[in-house]
């Protein structure tokens, strides 16, 4: 098999495994044009120090997998219908309504890696879904799986940005695909709609202002000046995706695990406020919400509660 046949075989298997898209890039060191250094130096990572600590590996997959030659990128649609909200509830971002995507995607991604390893003796792979030191969006753009939208998320025609990325770095030589055109055009809806002005310029998010960062990753106090702009978001935020024209008419995912569990798209504020560790674990174990921890969810619920009081006045 040659490099093009490898590509066809891998993409065929990715489709069989249920991935909605698969594309390949040549594994090269990411040059400074990527601007990770600039982003970190600007402090846009807030207190996510792990991004800074791993920046060398993030810019060179060869440090993670010596001899790396190709990067295979896959996408999995998580788009589901938002249930109607009841009163006195908060809003959870779409990606977190069901089972944790790391868990859902681990097996199929591993199965794809095994297929890659089986193509030529001695081939090695490294799999990553979100938590590994890999710049997944860079590789998605470089491989032509999609383009980087002004909200910094990867967009693909037909899928919008409602998909998770997974990456396999491999020593196998696979024919690379070409990047696709940026189709954002003159549109600035995501930048204009961000309630906290976190998109400081096209494709650059300042986490210190991002509702998603504060409600999920921030372990401390949330700056008081931002509270009112949280509106009813208790976990994550989808505003910059909801306004995106490419996100209209995206098909509903066939992954049942990503559909909303009862009460999880709009959890009752009182339920969150009064929750003890046992109830929290029972309700959210195995879902992305665990990342915020119980204290984080209580903090977020109290901000949303205060916002709702203000609306009622
Ligand atoms: C840290 C992180 C966050 C942080 C920081 C976000 C950020 N914008 O960097 C926080 C907590 C805020 C966050 C939030 C969200 N995240 Co997040 N996050 C990550 C993580 C772990 C690393 C991202 C990273 O390295 N950031 C540093 C920046 C510098 O790197 P980058 O984004 O690749 O940078 C691109 C642009 O900045 C661009 N760029 C910069 N300047 C310029 C200038 C020009 C001219 C150009 C052309 C380009 C350019 O260059 C890069 C292109 O490679 C990735 C998983 C991974 N391992 O990659 C998931 C990931 C990006 N997140 C994801 C998701 C789903 C989200 C949320 C939608 C969740 C939610 N609903 O709340 C939000 C979206 C917020 C937003 N608009 O970004 C998905 C995105 C899928 C997709 N379709 O794109 C990922 C890929 C996880 C996954 N495996 O699916 N996230």
Short mmCIF file of C-alpha atoms and ligand atoms in Angstrom, two decimals:
data_model
loop_
_atom_site.label_atom_id
_atom_site.label_comp_id
_atom_site.label_asym_id
_atom_site.label_seq_id
_atom_site.Cartn_x
_atom_site.Cartn_y
_atom_site.Cartn_z
CA UNK A 1 0.00 0.00 0.00
CA UNK A 2 1.23 3.52 -0.74
CA UNK A 3 0.54 6.73 1.20
CA UNK A 4 -2.68 7.47 -0.76
CA UNK A 5 -4.01 3.95 -0.20
CA UNK A 6 -3.26 4.33 3.52
CA UNK A 7 -5.34 7.50 3.54
CA UNK A 8 -8.29 5.80 1.79
CA UNK A 9 -8.16 2.80 4.12
CA UNK A 10 -8.03 4.96 7.27
CA UNK A 11 -10.85 7.25 6.13
CA UNK A 12 -13.01 4.27 5.22
CA UNK A 13 -12.49 2.78 8.65
CA UNK A 14 -13.12 6.14 10.38
CA UNK A 15 -16.51 6.32 8.64
CA UNK A 16 -17.32 2.74 9.70
CA UNK A 17 -16.49 3.69 13.28
CA UNK A 18 -19.03 6.52 13.07
CA UNK A 19 -16.75 9.53 12.74
CA UNK A 20 -18.37 12.33 10.77
CA UNK A 21 -15.13 13.50 9.17
CA UNK A 22 -11.51 12.46 8.90
CA UNK A 23 -8.57 14.30 7.37
CA UNK A 24 -4.79 14.01 7.38
CA UNK A 25 -1.90 16.46 7.79
CA UNK A 26 1.86 16.00 7.54
CA UNK A 27 3.39 16.01 11.05
CA UNK A 28 5.61 19.06 10.98
CA UNK A 29 6.79 21.26 13.79
CA UNK A 30 4.28 24.06 14.20
CA UNK A 31 6.00 27.32 13.37
CA UNK A 32 5.58 30.58 15.32
CA UNK A 33 2.86 31.59 12.89
CA UNK A 34 0.60 29.52 15.12
CA UNK A 35 0.84 32.23 17.82
CA UNK A 36 0.60 29.96 20.83
CA UNK A 37 3.54 31.81 22.42
CA UNK A 38 1.89 35.14 21.75
CA UNK A 39 -1.38 33.89 23.24
CA UNK A 40 0.34 32.63 26.38
CA UNK A 41 2.49 35.77 26.76
CA UNK A 42 -0.69 37.85 26.60
CA UNK A 43 -2.01 35.89 29.58
CA UNK A 44 -5.01 34.65 27.57
CA UNK A 45 -4.74 31.22 29.19
CA UNK A 46 -5.79 32.71 32.58
CA UNK A 47 -4.64 30.23 35.25
CA UNK A 48 -4.56 27.19 32.93
CA UNK A 49 -0.83 26.85 33.59
CA UNK A 50 -0.81 23.37 32.09
CA UNK A 51 -1.07 24.99 28.66
CA UNK A 52 2.16 26.91 29.30
CA UNK A 53 3.99 23.96 30.86
CA UNK A 54 3.34 21.79 27.80
CA UNK A 55 3.81 24.43 25.10
CA UNK A 56 6.95 22.86 23.59
CA UNK A 57 5.23 19.50 23.03
CA UNK A 58 2.10 21.25 21.78
CA UNK A 59 4.19 22.88 19.06
CA UNK A 60 6.03 19.70 18.10
CA UNK A 61 4.17 16.39 18.02
CA UNK A 62 7.57 14.77 17.33
CA UNK A 63 8.40 15.36 20.99
CA UNK A 64 5.36 13.30 21.97
CA UNK A 65 5.93 10.60 19.35
CA UNK A 66 9.48 10.48 17.95
CA UNK A 67 9.44 9.77 14.23
CA UNK A 68 5.91 11.18 13.82
CA UNK A 69 5.08 11.61 10.11
CA UNK A 70 1.32 12.14 9.94
CA UNK A 71 -1.54 13.53 12.01
CA UNK A 72 -5.01 12.04 11.50
CA UNK A 73 -7.85 14.27 12.68
CA UNK A 74 -11.43 13.09 13.25
CA UNK A 75 -14.66 14.88 14.13
CA UNK A 76 -17.76 13.58 15.93
CA UNK A 77 -21.02 15.52 15.82
CA UNK A 78 -22.61 16.22 19.24
CA UNK A 79 -25.45 18.43 18.07
CA UNK A 80 -28.71 17.67 19.93
CA UNK A 81 -31.97 19.60 20.38
CA UNK A 82 -32.07 21.89 23.41
CA UNK A 83 -35.06 20.98 25.60
CA UNK A 84 -37.38 23.79 26.73
CA UNK A 85 -36.21 25.53 29.90
CA UNK A 86 -38.32 25.67 33.03
CA UNK A 87 -38.21 28.62 35.43
CA UNK A 88 -35.44 28.92 38.03
CA UNK A 89 -32.99 26.88 36.02
CA UNK A 90 -29.51 27.55 34.65
CA UNK A 91 -28.20 26.75 31.17
CA UNK A 92 -25.56 24.14 30.38
CA UNK A 93 -23.60 24.24 27.13
CA UNK A 94 -24.56 21.62 24.59
CA UNK A 95 -21.37 19.58 24.72
CA UNK A 96 -22.00 18.66 28.36
CA UNK A 97 -25.57 17.31 28.37
CA UNK A 98 -24.71 13.65 28.23
CA UNK A 99 -21.84 11.24 28.72
CA UNK A 100 -18.30 12.62 28.83
CA UNK A 101 -16.95 12.78 25.25
CA UNK A 102 -13.51 11.63 26.35
CA UNK A 103 -15.12 8.35 27.38
CA UNK A 104 -17.40 8.07 24.35
CA UNK A 105 -14.64 8.66 21.82
CA UNK A 106 -11.77 6.79 23.45
CA UNK A 107 -12.68 3.35 22.09
CA UNK A 108 -13.43 4.28 18.47
CA UNK A 109 -10.31 6.46 18.33
CA UNK A 110 -8.23 3.60 19.72
CA UNK A 111 -9.81 1.24 17.14
CA UNK A 112 -8.81 3.63 14.37
CA UNK A 113 -5.27 3.79 15.77
CA UNK A 114 -5.12 -0.01 15.72
CA UNK A 115 -6.11 0.00 12.07
CA UNK A 116 -3.28 2.46 11.36
CA UNK A 117 -0.81 0.27 13.27
CA UNK A 118 -1.93 -2.78 11.31
CA UNK A 119 -1.08 -1.21 7.94
CA UNK A 120 2.71 -1.51 8.23
CA UNK A 121 4.80 -3.45 10.75
CA UNK A 122 6.25 -1.37 13.57
CA UNK A 123 3.99 1.68 13.06
CA UNK A 124 3.34 3.64 16.25
CA UNK A 125 0.47 5.92 17.22
CA UNK A 126 -0.43 8.45 19.92
CA UNK A 127 -4.14 9.21 20.51
CA UNK A 128 -5.49 12.46 21.92
CA UNK A 129 -8.96 13.75 22.72
CA UNK A 130 -8.82 17.21 24.24
CA UNK A 131 -6.64 16.47 27.26
CA UNK A 132 -3.36 15.53 25.53
CA UNK A 133 -0.68 18.15 24.73
CA UNK A 134 -1.74 18.54 21.09
CA UNK A 135 -3.06 21.68 19.36
CA UNK A 136 -6.09 19.93 17.94
CA UNK A 137 -7.55 22.96 16.18
CA UNK A 138 -4.31 23.69 14.40
CA UNK A 139 -4.23 20.14 13.03
CA UNK A 140 -7.91 20.26 12.08
CA UNK A 141 -7.21 23.38 10.03
CA UNK A 142 -3.94 22.12 8.57
CA UNK A 143 -5.58 18.86 7.46
CA UNK A 144 -8.51 20.64 5.85
CA UNK A 145 -11.04 19.01 8.20
CA UNK A 146 -12.37 22.54 8.61
CA UNK A 147 -11.34 26.15 8.99
CA UNK A 148 -10.80 28.17 12.16
CA UNK A 149 -13.77 30.46 12.65
CA UNK A 150 -13.58 33.92 14.18
CA UNK A 151 -14.77 32.44 17.49
CA UNK A 152 -11.61 30.26 17.30
CA UNK A 153 -13.61 27.04 16.89
CA UNK A 154 -13.15 24.73 13.93
CA UNK A 155 -16.01 24.99 11.44
CA UNK A 156 -16.93 22.55 8.72
CA UNK A 157 -19.63 22.94 6.17
CA UNK A 158 -22.55 20.62 7.10
CA UNK A 159 -21.39 20.18 10.71
CA UNK A 160 -20.86 23.78 11.83
CA UNK A 161 -18.75 23.68 14.97
CA UNK A 162 -20.94 21.23 16.93
CA UNK A 163 -18.32 18.49 16.93
CA UNK A 164 -15.53 17.16 19.08
CA UNK A 165 -12.07 16.66 17.68
CA UNK A 166 -9.85 13.64 18.13
CA UNK A 167 -6.27 13.31 16.89
CA UNK A 168 -3.97 10.39 16.13
CA UNK A 169 -0.28 11.16 15.66
CA UNK A 170 1.50 8.35 13.84
CA UNK A 171 4.82 7.31 12.37
CA UNK A 172 2.97 6.04 9.26
CA UNK A 173 3.36 8.03 6.04
CA UNK A 174 -0.19 8.95 4.95
CA UNK A 175 -0.98 11.23 1.99
CA UNK A 176 -1.94 14.63 3.46
CA UNK A 177 -5.10 16.55 2.55
CA UNK A 178 -5.16 20.23 1.59
CA UNK A 179 -6.48 22.98 3.91
CA UNK A 180 -9.92 24.38 3.00
CA UNK A 181 -10.90 28.01 2.47
CA UNK A 182 -11.95 30.17 5.43
CA UNK A 183 -15.67 30.75 4.83
CA UNK A 184 -16.36 33.26 7.64
CA UNK A 185 -16.17 36.14 5.17
CA UNK A 186 -17.10 39.53 6.63
CA UNK A 187 -19.37 38.00 9.31
CA UNK A 188 -18.61 39.09 12.90
CA UNK A 189 -21.70 37.74 14.66
CA UNK A 190 -19.72 35.65 17.18
CA UNK A 191 -17.48 38.57 18.11
CA UNK A 192 -20.44 40.93 18.46
CA UNK A 193 -22.56 38.46 20.44
CA UNK A 194 -19.99 37.43 23.06
CA UNK A 195 -21.50 38.86 26.27
CA UNK A 196 -18.09 39.45 27.87
CA UNK A 197 -16.13 40.56 24.77
CA UNK A 198 -13.85 37.56 25.18
CA UNK A 199 -13.06 37.32 21.46
CA UNK A 200 -10.45 40.07 21.45
CA UNK A 201 -9.77 39.76 17.74
CA UNK A 202 -10.76 37.23 15.07
CA UNK A 203 -9.69 33.71 16.19
CA UNK A 204 -8.29 34.85 19.52
CA UNK A 205 -10.12 34.21 22.80
CA UNK A 206 -9.02 35.76 26.10
CA UNK A 207 -9.97 33.07 28.61
CA UNK A 208 -9.92 35.65 31.42
CA UNK A 209 -13.14 37.01 29.93
CA UNK A 210 -14.65 33.77 28.59
CA UNK A 211 -17.76 32.44 30.39
CA UNK A 212 -16.76 28.92 29.43
CA UNK A 213 -13.40 29.28 31.18
CA UNK A 214 -14.86 30.80 34.34
CA UNK A 215 -17.75 28.38 34.77
CA UNK A 216 -15.64 25.26 34.03
CA UNK A 217 -11.95 25.84 34.72
CA UNK A 218 -11.72 28.71 37.20
CA UNK A 219 -11.25 27.30 40.70
CA UNK A 220 -11.43 30.67 42.45
CA UNK A 221 -13.68 33.69 42.52
CA UNK A 222 -15.13 35.03 39.30
CA UNK A 223 -14.49 38.79 38.83
CA UNK A 224 -17.64 40.60 40.01
CA UNK A 225 -17.65 42.82 36.93
CA UNK A 226 -18.41 39.79 34.74
CA UNK A 227 -21.25 38.27 36.79
CA UNK A 228 -24.18 40.02 35.14
CA UNK A 229 -22.97 39.00 31.67
CA UNK A 230 -23.18 35.33 32.58
CA UNK A 231 -26.96 35.58 32.25
CA UNK A 232 -28.09 32.00 33.01
CA UNK A 233 -24.99 30.00 31.95
CA UNK A 234 -24.12 27.61 34.82
CA UNK A 235 -21.68 25.44 32.87
CA UNK A 236 -19.83 26.44 29.69
CA UNK A 237 -21.24 28.83 27.12
CA UNK A 238 -22.42 28.40 23.53
CA UNK A 239 -23.24 31.98 22.60
CA UNK A 240 -20.47 32.33 20.01
CA UNK A 241 -21.63 29.08 18.41
CA UNK A 242 -25.38 29.69 18.58
CA UNK A 243 -25.16 32.88 16.53
CA UNK A 244 -22.95 31.33 13.85
CA UNK A 245 -24.76 30.93 10.50
CA UNK A 246 -22.80 27.71 9.85
CA UNK A 247 -24.41 26.18 12.94
CA UNK A 248 -27.96 26.41 11.62
CA UNK A 249 -29.48 23.18 10.26
CA UNK A 250 -26.77 20.85 11.52
CA UNK A 251 -28.18 17.30 11.78
CA UNK A 252 -28.86 15.87 15.22
CA UNK A 253 -26.12 13.49 16.35
CA UNK A 254 -26.79 9.75 16.22
CA UNK A 255 -24.74 9.33 19.41
CA UNK A 256 -27.42 8.78 22.06
CA UNK A 257 -24.81 9.39 24.76
CA UNK A 258 -24.67 13.05 23.69
CA UNK A 259 -28.42 13.64 23.95
CA UNK A 260 -29.59 15.59 27.01
CA UNK A 261 -30.14 13.62 30.18
CA UNK A 262 -33.29 14.78 32.00
CA UNK A 263 -32.57 18.05 33.81
CA UNK A 264 -29.01 18.31 32.52
CA UNK A 265 -29.48 20.96 29.83
CA UNK A 266 -31.30 23.23 32.31
CA UNK A 267 -30.57 22.11 35.88
CA UNK A 268 -32.79 23.60 38.58
CA UNK A 269 -30.88 26.26 40.52
CA UNK A 270 -32.24 25.06 43.85
CA UNK A 271 -31.09 21.52 43.07
CA UNK A 272 -27.54 22.78 42.44
CA UNK A 273 -27.54 25.14 45.41
CA UNK A 274 -28.58 22.45 47.86
CA UNK A 275 -26.57 19.58 46.44
CA UNK A 276 -24.21 17.55 48.60
CA UNK A 277 -21.22 15.60 47.28
CA UNK A 278 -23.14 12.36 47.06
CA UNK A 279 -25.99 13.80 44.98
CA UNK A 280 -23.53 15.69 42.77
CA UNK A 281 -21.52 12.56 42.04
CA UNK A 282 -24.64 10.50 41.43
CA UNK A 283 -26.04 13.07 39.02
CA UNK A 284 -22.88 14.02 37.12
CA UNK A 285 -20.36 11.16 37.36
CA UNK A 286 -19.15 10.31 33.85
CA UNK A 287 -20.28 13.67 32.41
CA UNK A 288 -18.20 16.78 31.57
CA UNK A 289 -19.83 18.68 34.46
CA UNK A 290 -17.59 16.86 36.97
CA UNK A 291 -14.75 19.11 35.74
CA UNK A 292 -16.31 22.14 37.48
CA UNK A 293 -16.63 20.25 40.78
CA UNK A 294 -19.48 20.75 43.24
CA UNK A 295 -18.08 24.03 44.65
CA UNK A 296 -17.78 25.44 41.12
CA UNK A 297 -21.36 24.53 40.24
CA UNK A 298 -22.66 26.08 43.46
CA UNK A 299 -20.68 29.27 42.78
CA UNK A 300 -22.05 29.40 39.21
CA UNK A 301 -25.62 28.76 40.38
CA UNK A 302 -25.42 31.63 42.87
CA UNK A 303 -24.30 34.02 40.09
CA UNK A 304 -27.19 32.92 37.88
CA UNK A 305 -29.62 33.23 40.81
CA UNK A 306 -28.50 36.83 41.40
CA UNK A 307 -28.91 37.59 37.68
CA UNK A 308 -32.45 36.22 37.71
CA UNK A 309 -33.36 38.36 40.73
CA UNK A 310 -32.15 41.41 38.81
CA UNK A 311 -34.30 40.46 35.79
CA UNK A 312 -37.38 40.13 38.00
CA UNK A 313 -36.94 43.61 39.49
C1 LIG B 1 -7.80 25.30 26.60
C2 LIG B 1 -9.09 24.99 25.87
C3 LIG B 1 -10.18 25.83 26.12
C4 LIG B 1 -10.04 27.15 26.89
C5 LIG B 1 -9.40 28.21 25.98
C6 LIG B 1 -10.12 28.39 24.64
C7 LIG B 1 -9.28 28.85 23.48
N1 LIG B 1 -9.94 29.56 22.58
O1 LIG B 1 -8.11 28.54 23.36
C8 LIG B 1 -11.52 27.41 27.31
C9 LIG B 1 -11.79 26.83 28.70
C10 LIG B 1 -11.96 28.89 27.34
C11 LIG B 1 -12.27 26.59 26.26
C12 LIG B 1 -13.58 26.82 25.91
C13 LIG B 1 -14.28 26.09 24.96
N2 LIG B 1 -13.89 24.95 24.37
CO1 LIG B 1 -12.07 24.25 24.52
N3 LIG B 1 -10.35 23.54 24.46
C14 LIG B 1 -9.18 23.89 24.97
C15 LIG B 1 -8.04 22.94 24.54
C16 LIG B 1 -7.77 21.95 25.68
C17 LIG B 1 -6.75 23.66 24.13
C18 LIG B 1 -6.96 24.89 23.20
C19 LIG B 1 -5.68 25.67 22.99
O2 LIG B 1 -4.63 25.11 22.81
N4 LIG B 1 -5.78 27.02 23.04
C20 LIG B 1 -4.65 27.88 22.78
C21 LIG B 1 -4.84 28.55 21.42
C22 LIG B 1 -3.76 29.62 21.13
O3 LIG B 1 -4.64 27.53 20.49
P1 LIG B 1 -5.66 27.29 19.28
O4 LIG B 1 -7.05 27.46 19.74
O5 LIG B 1 -5.30 26.03 18.58
O6 LIG B 1 -5.26 28.59 18.42
C23 LIG B 1 -5.78 28.84 17.19
C24 LIG B 1 -6.11 30.30 17.01
O7 LIG B 1 -5.76 31.00 18.17
C25 LIG B 1 -5.25 30.66 15.80
N5 LIG B 1 -4.81 32.02 15.79
C26 LIG B 1 -4.41 32.82 16.77
N6 LIG B 1 -4.18 34.02 16.30
C27 LIG B 1 -4.42 33.98 15.00
C28 LIG B 1 -4.36 34.94 14.07
C29 LIG B 1 -4.59 34.59 12.76
C30 LIG B 1 -4.51 35.65 11.74
C31 LIG B 1 -4.92 33.25 12.42
C32 LIG B 1 -5.15 32.83 11.02
C33 LIG B 1 -5.03 32.29 13.41
C34 LIG B 1 -4.78 32.69 14.67
O8 LIG B 1 -4.18 29.79 15.78
C35 LIG B 1 -4.62 28.58 16.26
C36 LIG B 1 -4.99 27.68 15.14
O9 LIG B 1 -4.35 26.51 15.37
C37 LIG B 1 -8.70 22.23 23.28
C38 LIG B 1 -8.28 20.78 23.05
C39 LIG B 1 -6.87 20.68 22.48
N7 LIG B 1 -6.06 19.80 23.05
O10 LIG B 1 -6.52 21.38 21.54
C40 LIG B 1 -10.22 22.32 23.60
C41 LIG B 1 -11.23 22.57 22.41
C42 LIG B 1 -10.63 23.64 21.55
N8 LIG B 1 -12.42 23.10 23.06
C43 LIG B 1 -13.51 22.72 22.52
C44 LIG B 1 -14.80 23.19 22.91
C45 LIG B 1 -15.99 22.41 22.41
C46 LIG B 1 -14.94 24.33 23.73
C47 LIG B 1 -16.23 25.11 24.03
C48 LIG B 1 -17.19 25.24 22.85
C49 LIG B 1 -16.96 24.45 25.24
C50 LIG B 1 -18.18 25.21 25.73
N9 LIG B 1 -19.33 25.07 25.07
O11 LIG B 1 -18.14 25.91 26.71
C51 LIG B 1 -15.65 26.49 24.47
C52 LIG B 1 -15.51 27.46 23.30
C53 LIG B 1 -14.89 28.79 23.68
C54 LIG B 1 -14.11 29.40 22.50
N10 LIG B 1 -14.75 30.25 21.71
O12 LIG B 1 -12.93 29.06 22.30
C55 LIG B 1 -13.27 21.79 21.34
C56 LIG B 1 -13.49 22.57 20.03
C57 LIG B 1 -14.09 21.76 18.87
C58 LIG B 1 -14.21 22.62 17.64
N11 LIG B 1 -15.20 22.34 16.79
O13 LIG B 1 -13.43 23.51 17.39
C59 LIG B 1 -11.76 21.33 21.59
C60 LIG B 1 -10.96 21.11 20.31
C61 LIG B 1 -11.84 20.03 22.43
C62 LIG B 1 -12.19 18.80 21.57
N12 LIG B 1 -11.31 17.79 21.53
O14 LIG B 1 -13.20 18.71 20.93
N13 LIG B 1 -11.48 25.65 25.72
#
